[in-house]
PDB file of C-alpha atoms in Angstrom:
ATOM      1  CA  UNK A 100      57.334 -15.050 -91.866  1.00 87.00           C
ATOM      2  CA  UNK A 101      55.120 -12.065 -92.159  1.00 91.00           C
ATOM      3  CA  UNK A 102      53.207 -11.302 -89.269  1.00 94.00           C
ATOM      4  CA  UNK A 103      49.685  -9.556 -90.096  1.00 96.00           C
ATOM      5  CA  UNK A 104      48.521  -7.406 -87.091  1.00 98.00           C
ATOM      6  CA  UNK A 105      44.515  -6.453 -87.166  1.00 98.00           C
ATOM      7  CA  UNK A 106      42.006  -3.897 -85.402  1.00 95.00           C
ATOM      8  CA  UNK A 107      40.563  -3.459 -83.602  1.00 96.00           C
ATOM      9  CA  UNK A 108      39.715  -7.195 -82.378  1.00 97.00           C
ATOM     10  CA  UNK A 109      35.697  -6.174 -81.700  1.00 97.00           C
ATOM     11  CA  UNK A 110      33.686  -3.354 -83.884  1.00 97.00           C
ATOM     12  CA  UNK A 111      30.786  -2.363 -82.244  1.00 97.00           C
ATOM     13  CA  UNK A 112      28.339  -0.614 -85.232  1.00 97.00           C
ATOM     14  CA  UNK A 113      25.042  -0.288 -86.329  1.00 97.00           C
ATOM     15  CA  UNK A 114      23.340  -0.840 -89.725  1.00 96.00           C
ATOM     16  CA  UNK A 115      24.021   1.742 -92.579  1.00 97.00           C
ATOM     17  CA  UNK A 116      26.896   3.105 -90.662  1.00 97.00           C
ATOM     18  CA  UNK A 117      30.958   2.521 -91.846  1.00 98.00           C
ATOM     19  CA  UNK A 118      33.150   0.442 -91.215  1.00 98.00           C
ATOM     20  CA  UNK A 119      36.943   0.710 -91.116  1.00 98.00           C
ATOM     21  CA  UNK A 120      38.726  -2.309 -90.705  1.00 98.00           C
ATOM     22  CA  UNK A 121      42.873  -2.670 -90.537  1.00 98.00           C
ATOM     23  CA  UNK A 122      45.740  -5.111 -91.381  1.00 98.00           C
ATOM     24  CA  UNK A 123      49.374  -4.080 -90.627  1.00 97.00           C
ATOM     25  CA  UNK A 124      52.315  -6.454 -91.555  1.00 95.00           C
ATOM     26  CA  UNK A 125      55.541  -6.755 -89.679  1.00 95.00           C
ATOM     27  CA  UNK A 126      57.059  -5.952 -92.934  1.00 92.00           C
ATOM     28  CA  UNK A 127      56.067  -4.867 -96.166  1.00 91.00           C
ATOM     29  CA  UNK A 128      53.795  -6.995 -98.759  1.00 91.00           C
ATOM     30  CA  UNK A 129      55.408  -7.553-102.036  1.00 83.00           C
ATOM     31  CA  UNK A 130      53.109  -6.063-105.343  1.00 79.00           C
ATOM     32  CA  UNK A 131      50.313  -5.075-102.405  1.00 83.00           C
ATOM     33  CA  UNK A 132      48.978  -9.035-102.632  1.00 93.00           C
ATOM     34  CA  UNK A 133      46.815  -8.750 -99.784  1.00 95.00           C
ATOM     35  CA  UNK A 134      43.509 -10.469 -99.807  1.00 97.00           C
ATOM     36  CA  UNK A 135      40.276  -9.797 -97.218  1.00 98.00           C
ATOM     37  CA  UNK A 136      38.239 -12.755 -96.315  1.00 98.00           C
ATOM     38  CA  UNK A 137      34.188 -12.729 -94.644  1.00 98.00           C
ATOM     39  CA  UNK A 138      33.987 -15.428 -92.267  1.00 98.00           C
ATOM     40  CA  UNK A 139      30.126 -15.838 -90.939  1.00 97.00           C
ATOM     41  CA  UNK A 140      29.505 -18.636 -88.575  1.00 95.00           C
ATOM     42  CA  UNK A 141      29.980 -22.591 -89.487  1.00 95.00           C
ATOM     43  CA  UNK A 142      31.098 -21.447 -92.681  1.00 97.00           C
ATOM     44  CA  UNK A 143      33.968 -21.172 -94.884  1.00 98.00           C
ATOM     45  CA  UNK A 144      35.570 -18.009 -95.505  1.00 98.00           C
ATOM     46  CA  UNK A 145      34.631 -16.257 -98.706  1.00 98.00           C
ATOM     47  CA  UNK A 146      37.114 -13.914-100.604  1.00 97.00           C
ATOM     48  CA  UNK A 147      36.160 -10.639-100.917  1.00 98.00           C
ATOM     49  CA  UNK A 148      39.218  -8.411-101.434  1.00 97.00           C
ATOM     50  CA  UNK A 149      42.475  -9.627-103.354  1.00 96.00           C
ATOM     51  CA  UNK A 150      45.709  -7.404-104.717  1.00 93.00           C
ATOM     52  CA  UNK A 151      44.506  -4.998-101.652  1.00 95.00           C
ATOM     53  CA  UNK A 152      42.155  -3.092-103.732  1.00 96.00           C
ATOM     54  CA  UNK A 153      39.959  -5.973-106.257  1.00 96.00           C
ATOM     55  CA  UNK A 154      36.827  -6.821-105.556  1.00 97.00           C
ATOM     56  CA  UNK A 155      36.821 -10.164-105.686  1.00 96.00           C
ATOM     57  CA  UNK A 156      33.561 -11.764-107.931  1.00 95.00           C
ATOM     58  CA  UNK A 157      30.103 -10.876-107.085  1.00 96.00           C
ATOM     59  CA  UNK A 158      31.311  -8.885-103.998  1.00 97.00           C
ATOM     60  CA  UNK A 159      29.222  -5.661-103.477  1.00 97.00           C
ATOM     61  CA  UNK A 160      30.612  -2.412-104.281  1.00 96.00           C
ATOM     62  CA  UNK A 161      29.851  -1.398-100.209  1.00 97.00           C
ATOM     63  CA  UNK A 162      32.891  -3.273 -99.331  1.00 98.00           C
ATOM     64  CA  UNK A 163      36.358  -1.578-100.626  1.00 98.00           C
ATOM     65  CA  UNK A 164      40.379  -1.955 -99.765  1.00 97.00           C
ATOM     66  CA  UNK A 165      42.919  -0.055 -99.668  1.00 96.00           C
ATOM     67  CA  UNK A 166      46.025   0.386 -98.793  1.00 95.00           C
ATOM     68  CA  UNK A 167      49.825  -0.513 -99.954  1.00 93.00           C
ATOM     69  CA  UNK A 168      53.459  -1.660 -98.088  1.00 93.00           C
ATOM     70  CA  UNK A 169      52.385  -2.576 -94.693  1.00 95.00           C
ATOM     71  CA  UNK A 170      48.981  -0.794 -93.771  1.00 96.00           C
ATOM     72  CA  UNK A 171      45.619  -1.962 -95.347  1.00 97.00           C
ATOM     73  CA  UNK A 172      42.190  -1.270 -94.843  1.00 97.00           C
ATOM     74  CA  UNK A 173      38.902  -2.815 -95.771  1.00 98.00           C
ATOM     75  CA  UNK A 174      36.106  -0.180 -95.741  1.00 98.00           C
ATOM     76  CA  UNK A 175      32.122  -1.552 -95.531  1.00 98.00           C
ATOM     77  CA  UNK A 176      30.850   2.158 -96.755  1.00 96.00           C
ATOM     78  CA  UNK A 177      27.473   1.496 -95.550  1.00 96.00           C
ATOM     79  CA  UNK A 178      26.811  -1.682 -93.908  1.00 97.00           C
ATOM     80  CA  UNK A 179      23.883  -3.941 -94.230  1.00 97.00           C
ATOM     81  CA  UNK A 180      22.554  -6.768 -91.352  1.00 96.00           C
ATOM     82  CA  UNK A 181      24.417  -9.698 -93.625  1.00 97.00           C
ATOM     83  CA  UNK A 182      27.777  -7.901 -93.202  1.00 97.00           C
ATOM     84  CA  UNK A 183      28.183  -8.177 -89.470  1.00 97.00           C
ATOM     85  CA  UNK A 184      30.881 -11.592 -89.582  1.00 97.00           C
ATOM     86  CA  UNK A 185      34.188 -11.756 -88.976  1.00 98.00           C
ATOM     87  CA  UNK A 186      36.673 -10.436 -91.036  1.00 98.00           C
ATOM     88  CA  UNK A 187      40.624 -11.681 -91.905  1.00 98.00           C
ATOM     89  CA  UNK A 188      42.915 -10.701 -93.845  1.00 98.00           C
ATOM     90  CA  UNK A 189      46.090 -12.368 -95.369  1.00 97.00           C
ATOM     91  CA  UNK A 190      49.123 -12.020 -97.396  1.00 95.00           C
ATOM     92  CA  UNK A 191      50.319 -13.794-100.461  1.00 91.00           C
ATOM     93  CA  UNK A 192      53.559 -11.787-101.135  1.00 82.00           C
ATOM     94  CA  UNK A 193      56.369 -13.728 -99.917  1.00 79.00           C
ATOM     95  CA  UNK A 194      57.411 -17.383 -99.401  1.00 78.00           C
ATOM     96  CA  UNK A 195      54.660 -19.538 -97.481  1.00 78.00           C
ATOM     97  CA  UNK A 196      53.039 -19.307 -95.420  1.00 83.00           C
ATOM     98  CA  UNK A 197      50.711 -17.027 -96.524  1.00 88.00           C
ATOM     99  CA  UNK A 198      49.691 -15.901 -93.141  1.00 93.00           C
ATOM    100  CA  UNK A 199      46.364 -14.684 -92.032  1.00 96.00           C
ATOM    101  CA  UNK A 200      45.680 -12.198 -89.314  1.00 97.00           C
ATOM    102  CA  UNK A 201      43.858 -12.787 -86.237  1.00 97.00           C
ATOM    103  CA  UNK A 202      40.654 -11.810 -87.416  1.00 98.00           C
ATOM    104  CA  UNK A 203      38.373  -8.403 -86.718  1.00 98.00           C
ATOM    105  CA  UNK A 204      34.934  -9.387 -85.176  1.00 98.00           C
ATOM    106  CA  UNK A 205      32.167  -6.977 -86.600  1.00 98.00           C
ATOM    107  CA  UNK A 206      29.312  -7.140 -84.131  1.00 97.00           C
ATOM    108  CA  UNK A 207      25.953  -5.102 -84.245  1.00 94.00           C
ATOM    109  CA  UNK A 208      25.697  -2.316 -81.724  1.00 91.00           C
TER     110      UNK A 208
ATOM    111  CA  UNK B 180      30.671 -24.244-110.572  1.00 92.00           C
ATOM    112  CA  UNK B 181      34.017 -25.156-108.604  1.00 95.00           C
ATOM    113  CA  UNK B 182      33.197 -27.285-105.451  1.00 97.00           C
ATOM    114  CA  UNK B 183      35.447 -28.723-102.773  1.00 98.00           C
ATOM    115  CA  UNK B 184      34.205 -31.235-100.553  1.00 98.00           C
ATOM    116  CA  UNK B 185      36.682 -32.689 -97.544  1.00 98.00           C
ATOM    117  CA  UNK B 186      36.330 -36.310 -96.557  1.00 97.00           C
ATOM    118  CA  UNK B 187      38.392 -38.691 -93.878  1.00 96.00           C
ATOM    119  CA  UNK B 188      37.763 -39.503 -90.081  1.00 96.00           C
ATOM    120  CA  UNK B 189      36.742 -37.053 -87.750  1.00 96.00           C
ATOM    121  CA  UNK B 190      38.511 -38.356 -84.823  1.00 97.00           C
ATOM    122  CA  UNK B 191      42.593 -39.414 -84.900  1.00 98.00           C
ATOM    123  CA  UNK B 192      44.028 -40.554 -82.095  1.00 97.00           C
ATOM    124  CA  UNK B 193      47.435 -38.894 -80.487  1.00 97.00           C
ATOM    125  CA  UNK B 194      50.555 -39.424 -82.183  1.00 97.00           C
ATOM    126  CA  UNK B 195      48.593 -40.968 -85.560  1.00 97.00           C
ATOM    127  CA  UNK B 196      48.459 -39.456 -88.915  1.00 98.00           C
ATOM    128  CA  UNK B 197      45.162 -37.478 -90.042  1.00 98.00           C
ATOM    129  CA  UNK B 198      44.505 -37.991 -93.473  1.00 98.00           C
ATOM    130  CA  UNK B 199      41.954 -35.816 -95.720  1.00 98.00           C
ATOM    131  CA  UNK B 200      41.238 -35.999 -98.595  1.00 98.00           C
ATOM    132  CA  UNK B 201      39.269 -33.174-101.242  1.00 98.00           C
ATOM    133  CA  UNK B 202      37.344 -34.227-104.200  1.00 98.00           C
ATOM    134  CA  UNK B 203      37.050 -31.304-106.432  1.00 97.00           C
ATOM    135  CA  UNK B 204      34.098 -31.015-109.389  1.00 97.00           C
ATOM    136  CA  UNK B 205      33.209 -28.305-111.675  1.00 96.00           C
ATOM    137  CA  UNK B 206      37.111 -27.799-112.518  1.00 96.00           C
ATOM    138  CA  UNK B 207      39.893 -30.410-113.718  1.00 95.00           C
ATOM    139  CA  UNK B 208      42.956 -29.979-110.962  1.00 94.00           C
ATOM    140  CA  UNK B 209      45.076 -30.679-113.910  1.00 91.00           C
ATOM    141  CA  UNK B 210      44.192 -27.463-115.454  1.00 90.00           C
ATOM    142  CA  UNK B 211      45.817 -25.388-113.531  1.00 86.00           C
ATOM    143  CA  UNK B 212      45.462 -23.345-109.939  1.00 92.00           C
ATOM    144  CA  UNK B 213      47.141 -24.287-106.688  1.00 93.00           C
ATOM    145  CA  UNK B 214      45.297 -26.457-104.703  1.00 95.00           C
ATOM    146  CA  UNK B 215      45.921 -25.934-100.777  1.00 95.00           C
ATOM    147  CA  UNK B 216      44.844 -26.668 -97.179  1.00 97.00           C
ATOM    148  CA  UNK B 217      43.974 -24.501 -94.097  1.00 97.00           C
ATOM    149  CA  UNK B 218      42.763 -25.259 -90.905  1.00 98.00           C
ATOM    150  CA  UNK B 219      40.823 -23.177 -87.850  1.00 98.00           C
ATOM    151  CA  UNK B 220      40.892 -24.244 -84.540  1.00 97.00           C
ATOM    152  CA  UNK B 221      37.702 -23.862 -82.829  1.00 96.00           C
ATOM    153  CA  UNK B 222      36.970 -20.609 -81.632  1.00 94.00           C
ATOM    154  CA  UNK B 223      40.396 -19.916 -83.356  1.00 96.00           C
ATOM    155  CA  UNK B 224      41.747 -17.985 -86.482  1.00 96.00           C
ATOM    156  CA  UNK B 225      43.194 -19.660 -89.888  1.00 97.00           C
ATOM    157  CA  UNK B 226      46.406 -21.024 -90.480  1.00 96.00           C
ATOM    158  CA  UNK B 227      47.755 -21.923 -93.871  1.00 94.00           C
ATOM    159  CA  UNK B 228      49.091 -25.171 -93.805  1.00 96.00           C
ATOM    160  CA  UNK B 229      49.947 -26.113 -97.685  1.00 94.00           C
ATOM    161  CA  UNK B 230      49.741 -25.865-100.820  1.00 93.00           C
ATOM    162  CA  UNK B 231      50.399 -28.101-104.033  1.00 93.00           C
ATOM    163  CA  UNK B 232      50.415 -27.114-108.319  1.00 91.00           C
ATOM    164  CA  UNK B 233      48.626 -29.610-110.612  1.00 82.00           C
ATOM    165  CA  UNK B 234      52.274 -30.377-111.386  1.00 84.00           C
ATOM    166  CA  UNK B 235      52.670 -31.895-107.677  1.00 86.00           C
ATOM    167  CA  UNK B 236      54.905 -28.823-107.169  1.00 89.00           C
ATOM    168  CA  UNK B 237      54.480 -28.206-102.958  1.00 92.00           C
ATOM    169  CA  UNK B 238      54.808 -25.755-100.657  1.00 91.00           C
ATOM    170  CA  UNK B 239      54.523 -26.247 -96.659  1.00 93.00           C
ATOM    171  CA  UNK B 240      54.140 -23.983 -93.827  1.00 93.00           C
ATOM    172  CA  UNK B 241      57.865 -24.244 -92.231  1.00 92.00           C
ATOM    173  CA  UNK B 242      56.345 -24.893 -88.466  1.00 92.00           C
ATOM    174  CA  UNK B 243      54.295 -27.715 -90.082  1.00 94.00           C
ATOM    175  CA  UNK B 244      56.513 -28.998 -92.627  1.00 91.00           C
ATOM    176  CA  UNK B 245      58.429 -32.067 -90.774  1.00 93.00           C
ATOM    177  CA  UNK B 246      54.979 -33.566 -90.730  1.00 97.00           C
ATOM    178  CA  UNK B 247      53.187 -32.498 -93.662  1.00 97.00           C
ATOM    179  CA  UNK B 248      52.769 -34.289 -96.947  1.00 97.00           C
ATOM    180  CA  UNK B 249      50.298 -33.103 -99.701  1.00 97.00           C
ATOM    181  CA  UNK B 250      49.433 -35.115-102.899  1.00 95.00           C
ATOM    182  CA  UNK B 251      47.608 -34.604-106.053  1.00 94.00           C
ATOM    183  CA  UNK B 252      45.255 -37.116-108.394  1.00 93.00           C
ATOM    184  CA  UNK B 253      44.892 -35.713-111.398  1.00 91.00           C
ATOM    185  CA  UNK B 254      43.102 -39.298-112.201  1.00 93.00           C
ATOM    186  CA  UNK B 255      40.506 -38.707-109.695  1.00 96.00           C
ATOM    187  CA  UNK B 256      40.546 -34.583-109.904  1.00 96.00           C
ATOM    188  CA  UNK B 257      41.370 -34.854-105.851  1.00 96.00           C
ATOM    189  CA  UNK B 258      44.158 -34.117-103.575  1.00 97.00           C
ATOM    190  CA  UNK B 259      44.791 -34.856-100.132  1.00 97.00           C
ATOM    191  CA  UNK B 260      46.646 -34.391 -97.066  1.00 98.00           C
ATOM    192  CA  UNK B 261      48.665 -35.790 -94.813  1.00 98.00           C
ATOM    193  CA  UNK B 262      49.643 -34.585 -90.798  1.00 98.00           C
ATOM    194  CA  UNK B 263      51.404 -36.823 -88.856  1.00 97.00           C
ATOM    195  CA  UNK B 264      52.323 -37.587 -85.109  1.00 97.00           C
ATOM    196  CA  UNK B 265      48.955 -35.388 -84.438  1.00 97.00           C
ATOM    197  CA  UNK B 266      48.602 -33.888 -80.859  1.00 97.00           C
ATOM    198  CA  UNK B 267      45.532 -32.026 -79.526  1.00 97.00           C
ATOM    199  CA  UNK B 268      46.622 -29.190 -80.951  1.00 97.00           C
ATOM    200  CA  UNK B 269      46.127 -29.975 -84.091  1.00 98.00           C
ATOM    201  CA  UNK B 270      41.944 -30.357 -83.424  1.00 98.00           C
ATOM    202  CA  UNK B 271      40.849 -28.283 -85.907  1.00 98.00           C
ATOM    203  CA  UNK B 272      38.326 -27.549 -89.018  1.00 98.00           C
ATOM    204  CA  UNK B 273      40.132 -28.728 -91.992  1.00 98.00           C
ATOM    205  CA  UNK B 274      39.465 -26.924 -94.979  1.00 98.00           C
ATOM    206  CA  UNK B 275      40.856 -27.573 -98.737  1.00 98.00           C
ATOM    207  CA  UNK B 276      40.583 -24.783-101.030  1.00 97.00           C
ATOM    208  CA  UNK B 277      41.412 -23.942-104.769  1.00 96.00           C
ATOM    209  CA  UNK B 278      44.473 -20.931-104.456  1.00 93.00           C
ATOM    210  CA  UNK B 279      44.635 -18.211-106.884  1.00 89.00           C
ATOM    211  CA  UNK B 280      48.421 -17.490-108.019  1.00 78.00           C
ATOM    212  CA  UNK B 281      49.909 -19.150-105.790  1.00 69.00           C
ATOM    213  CA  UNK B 282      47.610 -16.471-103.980  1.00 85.00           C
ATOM    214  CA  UNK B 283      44.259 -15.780-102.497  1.00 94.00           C
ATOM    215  CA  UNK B 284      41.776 -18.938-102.078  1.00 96.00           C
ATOM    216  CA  UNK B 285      38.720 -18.004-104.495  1.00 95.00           C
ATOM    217  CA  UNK B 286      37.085 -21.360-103.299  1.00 97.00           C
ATOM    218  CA  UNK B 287      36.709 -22.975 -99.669  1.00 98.00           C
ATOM    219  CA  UNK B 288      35.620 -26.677 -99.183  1.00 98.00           C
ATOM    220  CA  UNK B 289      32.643 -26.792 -96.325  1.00 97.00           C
ATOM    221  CA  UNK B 290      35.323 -27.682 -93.688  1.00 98.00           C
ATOM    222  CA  UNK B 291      35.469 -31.252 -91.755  1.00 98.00           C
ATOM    223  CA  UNK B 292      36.027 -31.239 -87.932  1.00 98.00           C
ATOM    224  CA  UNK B 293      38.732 -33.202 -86.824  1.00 98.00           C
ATOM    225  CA  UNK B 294      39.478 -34.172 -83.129  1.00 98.00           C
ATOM    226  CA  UNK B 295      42.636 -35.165 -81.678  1.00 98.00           C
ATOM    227  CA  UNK B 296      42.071 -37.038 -78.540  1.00 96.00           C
ATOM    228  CA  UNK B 297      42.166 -41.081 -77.571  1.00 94.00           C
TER     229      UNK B 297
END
């Protein structure tokens, strides 16, 4: 089982700055399928990243990924009062489970 | 417009089976996709729990999978899910979700609570 690491846990910023969220994996993720999730409060998740670098539908262009193997980012370039949520990512590259991390809380400063 | 909405009792008592079930609209189940569950304990992060193709095709999460059973009706465009010999650790928010691939989840039910205790 893949084990998807994230940081920091907290993110302490302010509106129109960036944000630089990571996801490392105890091993690398097949064909970079690594998807980023928003997760505001008493609500479902909502895709917002998949195959590490698509934007998933409708997502803003403020909100970018990157990475390959077994380091990822999600960048917020500049970030706006709705974006402050919690963030996970996950992995869809091997046999199930397709883990998620433990989640990056983005909080306003 | 895909929805997902979760339905079944919100309380199970120790060492029962929850059962869920997810009526999906806006897309026929037999058309395709992976249809899946996840839950989130409170205050907790997501775990994947399962996943099944419109073909009935299923894959479980290996620490869940001696009690896990999930089933597709293509007749009623739902699936549903099955976790038994429940403890208080399995008190979660239950969501179903339509899976990408087998993949990333493009759409989330609203989530049902559901509360181990007796």
């Amino acid at each position: 089982e893949i084990v998807l690491t994230q940081s920091p846990g907290t993110l302490s910023l302010s509106p129109g700055e960036r944000a630089t969220l990571s996801c490392r994996a105890s091993q690398s993720v097949s064909s970079s399928y690594l998807a980023w999730y928003q997760q505001k409060p008493g609500q479902a998740p909502r895709l917002l990243i998949y195959g590490a670098s698509s934007r998933a539908t409708g997502i803003p262009d403020r909100f970018s990924g990157s990475g390959s193997g077994t380091d990822f980012t999600l960048t917020i370039s500049r970030l706006e009062p709705e974006d402050f949520a919690v963030y996970y990512c996950q992995q869809y590259g091997s046999s199930p489970p397709h883990t998620f991390g433990q989640g990056t809380k983005l909080e306003i400063k | 417009q895909v929805q997902l909405q979760e339905s079944g009792p919100g309380l199970v008592k120790p060492s029962e089976t929850l059962s869920l079930t997810c009526a999906v609209s806006g897309y026929s189940i037999s058309s395709g996709y992976y249809w899946g569950w996840i839950r989130q304990p409170p205050g907790k992060g997501l775990e994947w729990i399962g996943s099944i193709y419109h073909s009935g095709s299923t894959y479980y999460n290996p620490s869940l999978k001696s009690r896990v059973t999930i089933s597709v009706d293509t007749s009623k465009n739902q699936f549903s899910l099955k976790l038994s010999s429940v403890t208080a650790a399995d008190t979660a928010v239950y969501y179903c979700a339509r899976i990408v691939g087998p993949g990333p989840i493009d759409y989330w039910g609203q989530g049902t609570l559901v509360t181990v205790s007796s």
